[in-house]
Amino acid sequence: MPPEIRRAVMVIASLASIAILAVVMVASFRLVSLLQGMDQRSDALNAPSWIPQSFVTIGLALMAFMMAAKLVTSFRR
């Protein structure tokens, strides 16, 4: 594809990915809040379940942040 079309497709795909990650991140955050509020614990360790689940939310946020940073830096060139 020509560079202009390739760049437009990259921008659209990045924005769509960030939007999808944001929706899943909000749902994951709600789940973590629910687990913490109910003091849900694992059966084997009796440890709070919200702690490992929060890493999913953090990972989703980091992926969205990195995609946004890559998108911003691509326009600076």
Short mmCIF file of N, CA, C and O in Angstrom, two decimals:
data_model
loop_
_atom_site.label_atom_id
_atom_site.label_comp_id
_atom_site.label_asym_id
_atom_site.label_seq_id
_atom_site.Cartn_x
_atom_site.Cartn_y
_atom_site.Cartn_z
N MET A 1 0.84 -1.19 0.00
CA MET A 1 0.00 0.00 0.00
C MET A 1 0.88 1.25 0.00
O MET A 1 1.99 1.22 0.52
N PRO A 2 0.35 2.32 -0.52
CA PRO A 2 1.09 3.58 -0.45
C PRO A 2 1.27 4.01 1.01
O PRO A 2 0.46 3.68 1.87
N PRO A 3 2.31 4.77 1.28
CA PRO A 3 2.60 5.18 2.66
C PRO A 3 1.45 5.94 3.33
O PRO A 3 1.21 5.78 4.54
N GLU A 4 0.73 6.76 2.59
CA GLU A 4 -0.36 7.54 3.19
C GLU A 4 -1.49 6.62 3.66
O GLU A 4 -2.03 6.80 4.75
N ILE A 5 -1.84 5.65 2.83
CA ILE A 5 -2.91 4.72 3.20
C ILE A 5 -2.45 3.83 4.35
O ILE A 5 -3.21 3.56 5.29
N ARG A 6 -1.20 3.38 4.30
CA ARG A 6 -0.66 2.54 5.37
C ARG A 6 -0.69 3.28 6.70
O ARG A 6 -1.05 2.72 7.74
N ARG A 7 -0.34 4.55 6.66
CA ARG A 7 -0.35 5.36 7.89
C ARG A 7 -1.77 5.55 8.42
O ARG A 7 -2.02 5.47 9.63
N ALA A 8 -2.72 5.81 7.53
CA ALA A 8 -4.11 5.97 7.94
C ALA A 8 -4.67 4.69 8.55
O ALA A 8 -5.36 4.73 9.58
N VAL A 9 -4.33 3.56 7.95
CA VAL A 9 -4.79 2.28 8.49
C VAL A 9 -4.16 2.03 9.87
O VAL A 9 -4.82 1.54 10.78
N MET A 10 -2.88 2.39 10.03
CA MET A 10 -2.21 2.22 11.32
C MET A 10 -2.88 3.08 12.40
O MET A 10 -3.09 2.63 13.52
N VAL A 11 -3.24 4.31 12.05
CA VAL A 11 -3.89 5.20 13.02
C VAL A 11 -5.26 4.65 13.41
O VAL A 11 -5.60 4.59 14.60
N ILE A 12 -6.04 4.23 12.42
CA ILE A 12 -7.37 3.70 12.71
C ILE A 12 -7.28 2.43 13.56
O ILE A 12 -8.02 2.27 14.53
N ALA A 13 -6.35 1.54 13.21
CA ALA A 13 -6.19 0.30 13.97
C ALA A 13 -5.72 0.57 15.39
O ALA A 13 -6.20 -0.07 16.34
N SER A 14 -4.82 1.51 15.55
CA SER A 14 -4.33 1.85 16.89
C SER A 14 -5.44 2.45 17.74
O SER A 14 -5.60 2.09 18.91
N LEU A 15 -6.22 3.36 17.18
CA LEU A 15 -7.31 3.98 17.93
C LEU A 15 -8.39 2.95 18.30
O LEU A 15 -8.92 2.97 19.42
N ALA A 16 -8.69 2.04 17.37
CA ALA A 16 -9.66 0.99 17.67
C ALA A 16 -9.14 0.07 18.76
O ALA A 16 -9.89 -0.32 19.67
N SER A 17 -7.87 -0.28 18.70
CA SER A 17 -7.28 -1.14 19.73
C SER A 17 -7.29 -0.47 21.10
O SER A 17 -7.59 -1.11 22.11
N ILE A 18 -6.97 0.81 21.14
CA ILE A 18 -6.97 1.54 22.41
C ILE A 18 -8.39 1.60 22.97
O ILE A 18 -8.59 1.43 24.17
N ALA A 19 -9.38 1.81 22.12
CA ALA A 19 -10.77 1.86 22.58
C ALA A 19 -11.21 0.50 23.13
O ALA A 19 -11.85 0.43 24.20
N ILE A 20 -10.86 -0.57 22.45
CA ILE A 20 -11.22 -1.90 22.93
C ILE A 20 -10.51 -2.21 24.24
O ILE A 20 -11.12 -2.74 25.18
N LEU A 21 -9.23 -1.87 24.32
CA LEU A 21 -8.49 -2.08 25.57
C LEU A 21 -9.10 -1.28 26.72
O LEU A 21 -9.16 -1.76 27.85
N ALA A 22 -9.56 -0.09 26.44
CA ALA A 22 -10.18 0.74 27.48
C ALA A 22 -11.46 0.10 28.00
O ALA A 22 -11.70 0.08 29.22
N VAL A 23 -12.27 -0.44 27.12
CA VAL A 23 -13.51 -1.10 27.54
C VAL A 23 -13.21 -2.32 28.40
O VAL A 23 -13.80 -2.50 29.47
N VAL A 24 -12.27 -3.14 27.97
CA VAL A 24 -11.92 -4.34 28.73
C VAL A 24 -11.26 -3.95 30.05
O VAL A 24 -11.48 -4.60 31.09
N MET A 25 -10.47 -2.88 30.04
CA MET A 25 -9.81 -2.42 31.26
C MET A 25 -10.83 -1.94 32.29
O MET A 25 -10.69 -2.23 33.49
N VAL A 26 -11.86 -1.24 31.86
CA VAL A 26 -12.90 -0.79 32.79
C VAL A 26 -13.63 -1.99 33.39
O VAL A 26 -13.88 -2.03 34.60
N ALA A 27 -13.94 -2.99 32.56
CA ALA A 27 -14.60 -4.19 33.08
C ALA A 27 -13.70 -4.93 34.06
O ALA A 27 -14.17 -5.42 35.11
N SER A 28 -12.42 -5.01 33.76
CA SER A 28 -11.46 -5.66 34.65
C SER A 28 -11.33 -4.90 35.96
O SER A 28 -11.25 -5.50 37.04
N PHE A 29 -11.33 -3.58 35.88
CA PHE A 29 -11.25 -2.77 37.11
C PHE A 29 -12.48 -2.97 37.98
O PHE A 29 -12.37 -3.06 39.21
N ARG A 30 -13.65 -3.07 37.36
CA ARG A 30 -14.86 -3.32 38.13
C ARG A 30 -14.80 -4.67 38.82
O ARG A 30 -15.24 -4.82 39.96
N LEU A 31 -14.26 -5.68 38.14
CA LEU A 31 -14.11 -7.00 38.73
C LEU A 31 -13.15 -6.96 39.90
O LEU A 31 -13.42 -7.55 40.96
N VAL A 32 -12.04 -6.27 39.75
CA VAL A 32 -11.07 -6.15 40.84
C VAL A 32 -11.71 -5.44 42.03
O VAL A 32 -11.53 -5.87 43.19
N SER A 33 -12.46 -4.40 41.78
CA SER A 33 -13.13 -3.68 42.86
C SER A 33 -14.15 -4.57 43.56
O SER A 33 -14.27 -4.55 44.79
N LEU A 34 -14.87 -5.37 42.79
CA LEU A 34 -15.84 -6.29 43.37
C LEU A 34 -15.15 -7.35 44.22
O LEU A 34 -15.60 -7.64 45.34
N LEU A 35 -14.07 -7.92 43.71
CA LEU A 35 -13.33 -8.92 44.48
C LEU A 35 -12.78 -8.34 45.77
O LEU A 35 -12.80 -8.99 46.82
N GLN A 36 -12.29 -7.12 45.71
CA GLN A 36 -11.75 -6.48 46.90
C GLN A 36 -12.87 -6.15 47.89
O GLN A 36 -12.72 -6.35 49.10
N GLY A 37 -13.97 -5.65 47.39
CA GLY A 37 -15.09 -5.30 48.26
C GLY A 37 -15.70 -6.51 48.96
O GLY A 37 -16.15 -6.43 50.11
N MET A 38 -15.71 -7.67 48.27
CA MET A 38 -16.27 -8.88 48.86
C MET A 38 -15.23 -9.67 49.66
O MET A 38 -15.55 -10.69 50.24
N ASP A 39 -13.99 -9.20 49.67
CA ASP A 39 -12.88 -9.87 50.33
C ASP A 39 -12.77 -11.32 49.86
O ASP A 39 -12.62 -12.25 50.66
N GLN A 40 -12.85 -11.49 48.53
CA GLN A 40 -12.74 -12.83 47.92
C GLN A 40 -11.32 -13.34 48.10
O GLN A 40 -10.36 -12.63 47.84
N ARG A 41 -11.18 -14.58 48.54
CA ARG A 41 -9.86 -15.17 48.77
C ARG A 41 -9.73 -16.47 48.00
O ARG A 41 -10.71 -17.14 47.73
N SER A 42 -8.48 -16.80 47.65
CA SER A 42 -8.23 -18.06 46.94
C SER A 42 -8.36 -19.23 47.91
O SER A 42 -8.12 -19.10 49.11
N ASP A 43 -8.74 -20.38 47.38
CA ASP A 43 -8.93 -21.56 48.22
C ASP A 43 -7.61 -22.12 48.73
O ASP A 43 -7.51 -22.52 49.88
N ALA A 44 -6.61 -22.15 47.88
CA ALA A 44 -5.34 -22.80 48.24
C ALA A 44 -4.51 -21.97 49.21
O ALA A 44 -3.99 -22.51 50.20
N LEU A 45 -4.38 -20.69 48.96
CA LEU A 45 -3.48 -19.86 49.77
C LEU A 45 -4.19 -18.96 50.77
O LEU A 45 -3.54 -18.35 51.62
N ASN A 46 -5.48 -18.84 50.62
CA ASN A 46 -6.26 -17.92 51.44
C ASN A 46 -5.75 -16.48 51.29
O ASN A 46 -5.78 -15.68 52.21
N ALA A 47 -5.25 -16.18 50.10
CA ALA A 47 -4.76 -14.84 49.79
C ALA A 47 -5.85 -14.09 49.03
O ALA A 47 -6.69 -14.70 48.36
N PRO A 48 -5.86 -12.76 49.11
CA PRO A 48 -6.87 -11.98 48.38
C PRO A 48 -6.77 -12.22 46.87
O PRO A 48 -5.69 -12.15 46.29
N SER A 49 -7.90 -12.50 46.24
CA SER A 49 -7.93 -12.78 44.80
C SER A 49 -7.76 -11.52 43.96
O SER A 49 -7.39 -11.60 42.78
N TRP A 50 -8.04 -10.35 44.53
CA TRP A 50 -7.98 -9.14 43.73
C TRP A 50 -6.54 -8.75 43.39
O TRP A 50 -6.32 -8.05 42.40
N ILE A 51 -5.57 -9.22 44.16
CA ILE A 51 -4.18 -8.85 43.89
C ILE A 51 -3.69 -9.41 42.55
O ILE A 51 -3.23 -8.65 41.69
N PRO A 52 -3.77 -10.74 42.31
CA PRO A 52 -3.33 -11.21 40.99
C PRO A 52 -4.23 -10.73 39.86
O PRO A 52 -3.75 -10.50 38.73
N GLN A 53 -5.51 -10.56 40.13
CA GLN A 53 -6.42 -10.09 39.08
C GLN A 53 -6.10 -8.65 38.68
O GLN A 53 -6.31 -8.26 37.54
N SER A 54 -5.57 -7.87 39.61
CA SER A 54 -5.25 -6.47 39.29
C SER A 54 -4.11 -6.37 38.28
O SER A 54 -4.00 -5.36 37.58
N PHE A 55 -3.28 -7.40 38.18
CA PHE A 55 -2.20 -7.37 37.20
C PHE A 55 -2.74 -7.40 35.77
O PHE A 55 -2.11 -6.88 34.86
N VAL A 56 -3.89 -8.01 35.57
CA VAL A 56 -4.53 -7.99 34.25
C VAL A 56 -4.92 -6.56 33.90
O VAL A 56 -4.66 -6.08 32.79
N THR A 57 -5.53 -5.86 34.85
CA THR A 57 -5.93 -4.47 34.62
C THR A 57 -4.72 -3.59 34.35
O THR A 57 -4.74 -2.75 33.43
N ILE A 58 -3.66 -3.78 35.11
CA ILE A 58 -2.45 -2.99 34.93
C ILE A 58 -1.83 -3.29 33.56
O ILE A 58 -1.40 -2.37 32.85
N GLY A 59 -1.82 -4.55 33.16
CA GLY A 59 -1.27 -4.92 31.86
C GLY A 59 -2.06 -4.31 30.71
O GLY A 59 -1.48 -3.84 29.72
N LEU A 60 -3.38 -4.32 30.82
CA LEU A 60 -4.21 -3.70 29.79
C LEU A 60 -3.94 -2.21 29.69
O LEU A 60 -3.86 -1.65 28.60
N ALA A 61 -3.80 -1.55 30.84
CA ALA A 61 -3.51 -0.11 30.84
C ALA A 61 -2.15 0.17 30.21
O ALA A 61 -2.00 1.14 29.45
N LEU A 62 -1.16 -0.67 30.52
CA LEU A 62 0.16 -0.46 29.93
C LEU A 62 0.15 -0.68 28.42
O LEU A 62 0.82 0.06 27.68
N MET A 63 -0.60 -1.67 27.95
CA MET A 63 -0.70 -1.89 26.51
C MET A 63 -1.33 -0.68 25.81
O MET A 63 -0.85 -0.23 24.76
N ALA A 64 -2.41 -0.14 26.39
CA ALA A 64 -3.06 1.03 25.81
C ALA A 64 -2.12 2.23 25.82
O ALA A 64 -2.05 2.99 24.84
N PHE A 65 -1.39 2.39 26.91
CA PHE A 65 -0.45 3.51 27.01
C PHE A 65 0.66 3.39 25.96
O PHE A 65 1.02 4.38 25.30
N MET A 66 1.20 2.20 25.78
CA MET A 66 2.27 2.00 24.80
C MET A 66 1.77 2.22 23.38
O MET A 66 2.49 2.79 22.54
N MET A 67 0.55 1.79 23.09
CA MET A 67 -0.01 2.03 21.76
C MET A 67 -0.21 3.52 21.52
O MET A 67 0.07 4.02 20.42
N ALA A 68 -0.69 4.23 22.53
CA ALA A 68 -0.89 5.67 22.39
C ALA A 68 0.45 6.39 22.23
O ALA A 68 0.59 7.30 21.41
N ALA A 69 1.46 5.96 22.99
CA ALA A 69 2.78 6.57 22.87
C ALA A 69 3.38 6.33 21.50
O ALA A 69 3.97 7.23 20.90
N LYS A 70 3.22 5.12 20.97
CA LYS A 70 3.74 4.82 19.63
C LYS A 70 3.00 5.65 18.57
O LYS A 70 3.62 6.13 17.61
N LEU A 71 1.71 5.84 18.77
CA LEU A 71 0.93 6.64 17.83
C LEU A 71 1.38 8.10 17.84
O LEU A 71 1.55 8.72 16.79
N VAL A 72 1.61 8.63 19.03
CA VAL A 72 2.05 10.02 19.15
C VAL A 72 3.44 10.20 18.55
O VAL A 72 3.69 11.17 17.81
N THR A 73 4.34 9.28 18.85
CA THR A 73 5.72 9.42 18.31
C THR A 73 5.76 9.24 16.80
O THR A 73 6.66 9.77 16.15
N SER A 74 4.80 8.51 16.24
CA SER A 74 4.80 8.34 14.78
C SER A 74 4.45 9.65 14.07
O SER A 74 4.82 9.84 12.90
N PHE A 75 3.74 10.55 14.74
CA PHE A 75 3.40 11.84 14.13
C PHE A 75 4.50 12.88 14.29
O PHE A 75 4.46 13.91 13.64
N ARG A 76 5.46 12.63 15.15
CA ARG A 76 6.53 13.59 15.37
C ARG A 76 7.60 13.52 14.29
O ARG A 76 8.45 14.38 14.21
N ARG A 77 7.59 12.48 13.50
CA ARG A 77 8.63 12.32 12.46
C ARG A 77 8.33 13.14 11.24
O ARG A 77 7.36 13.51 10.84
#
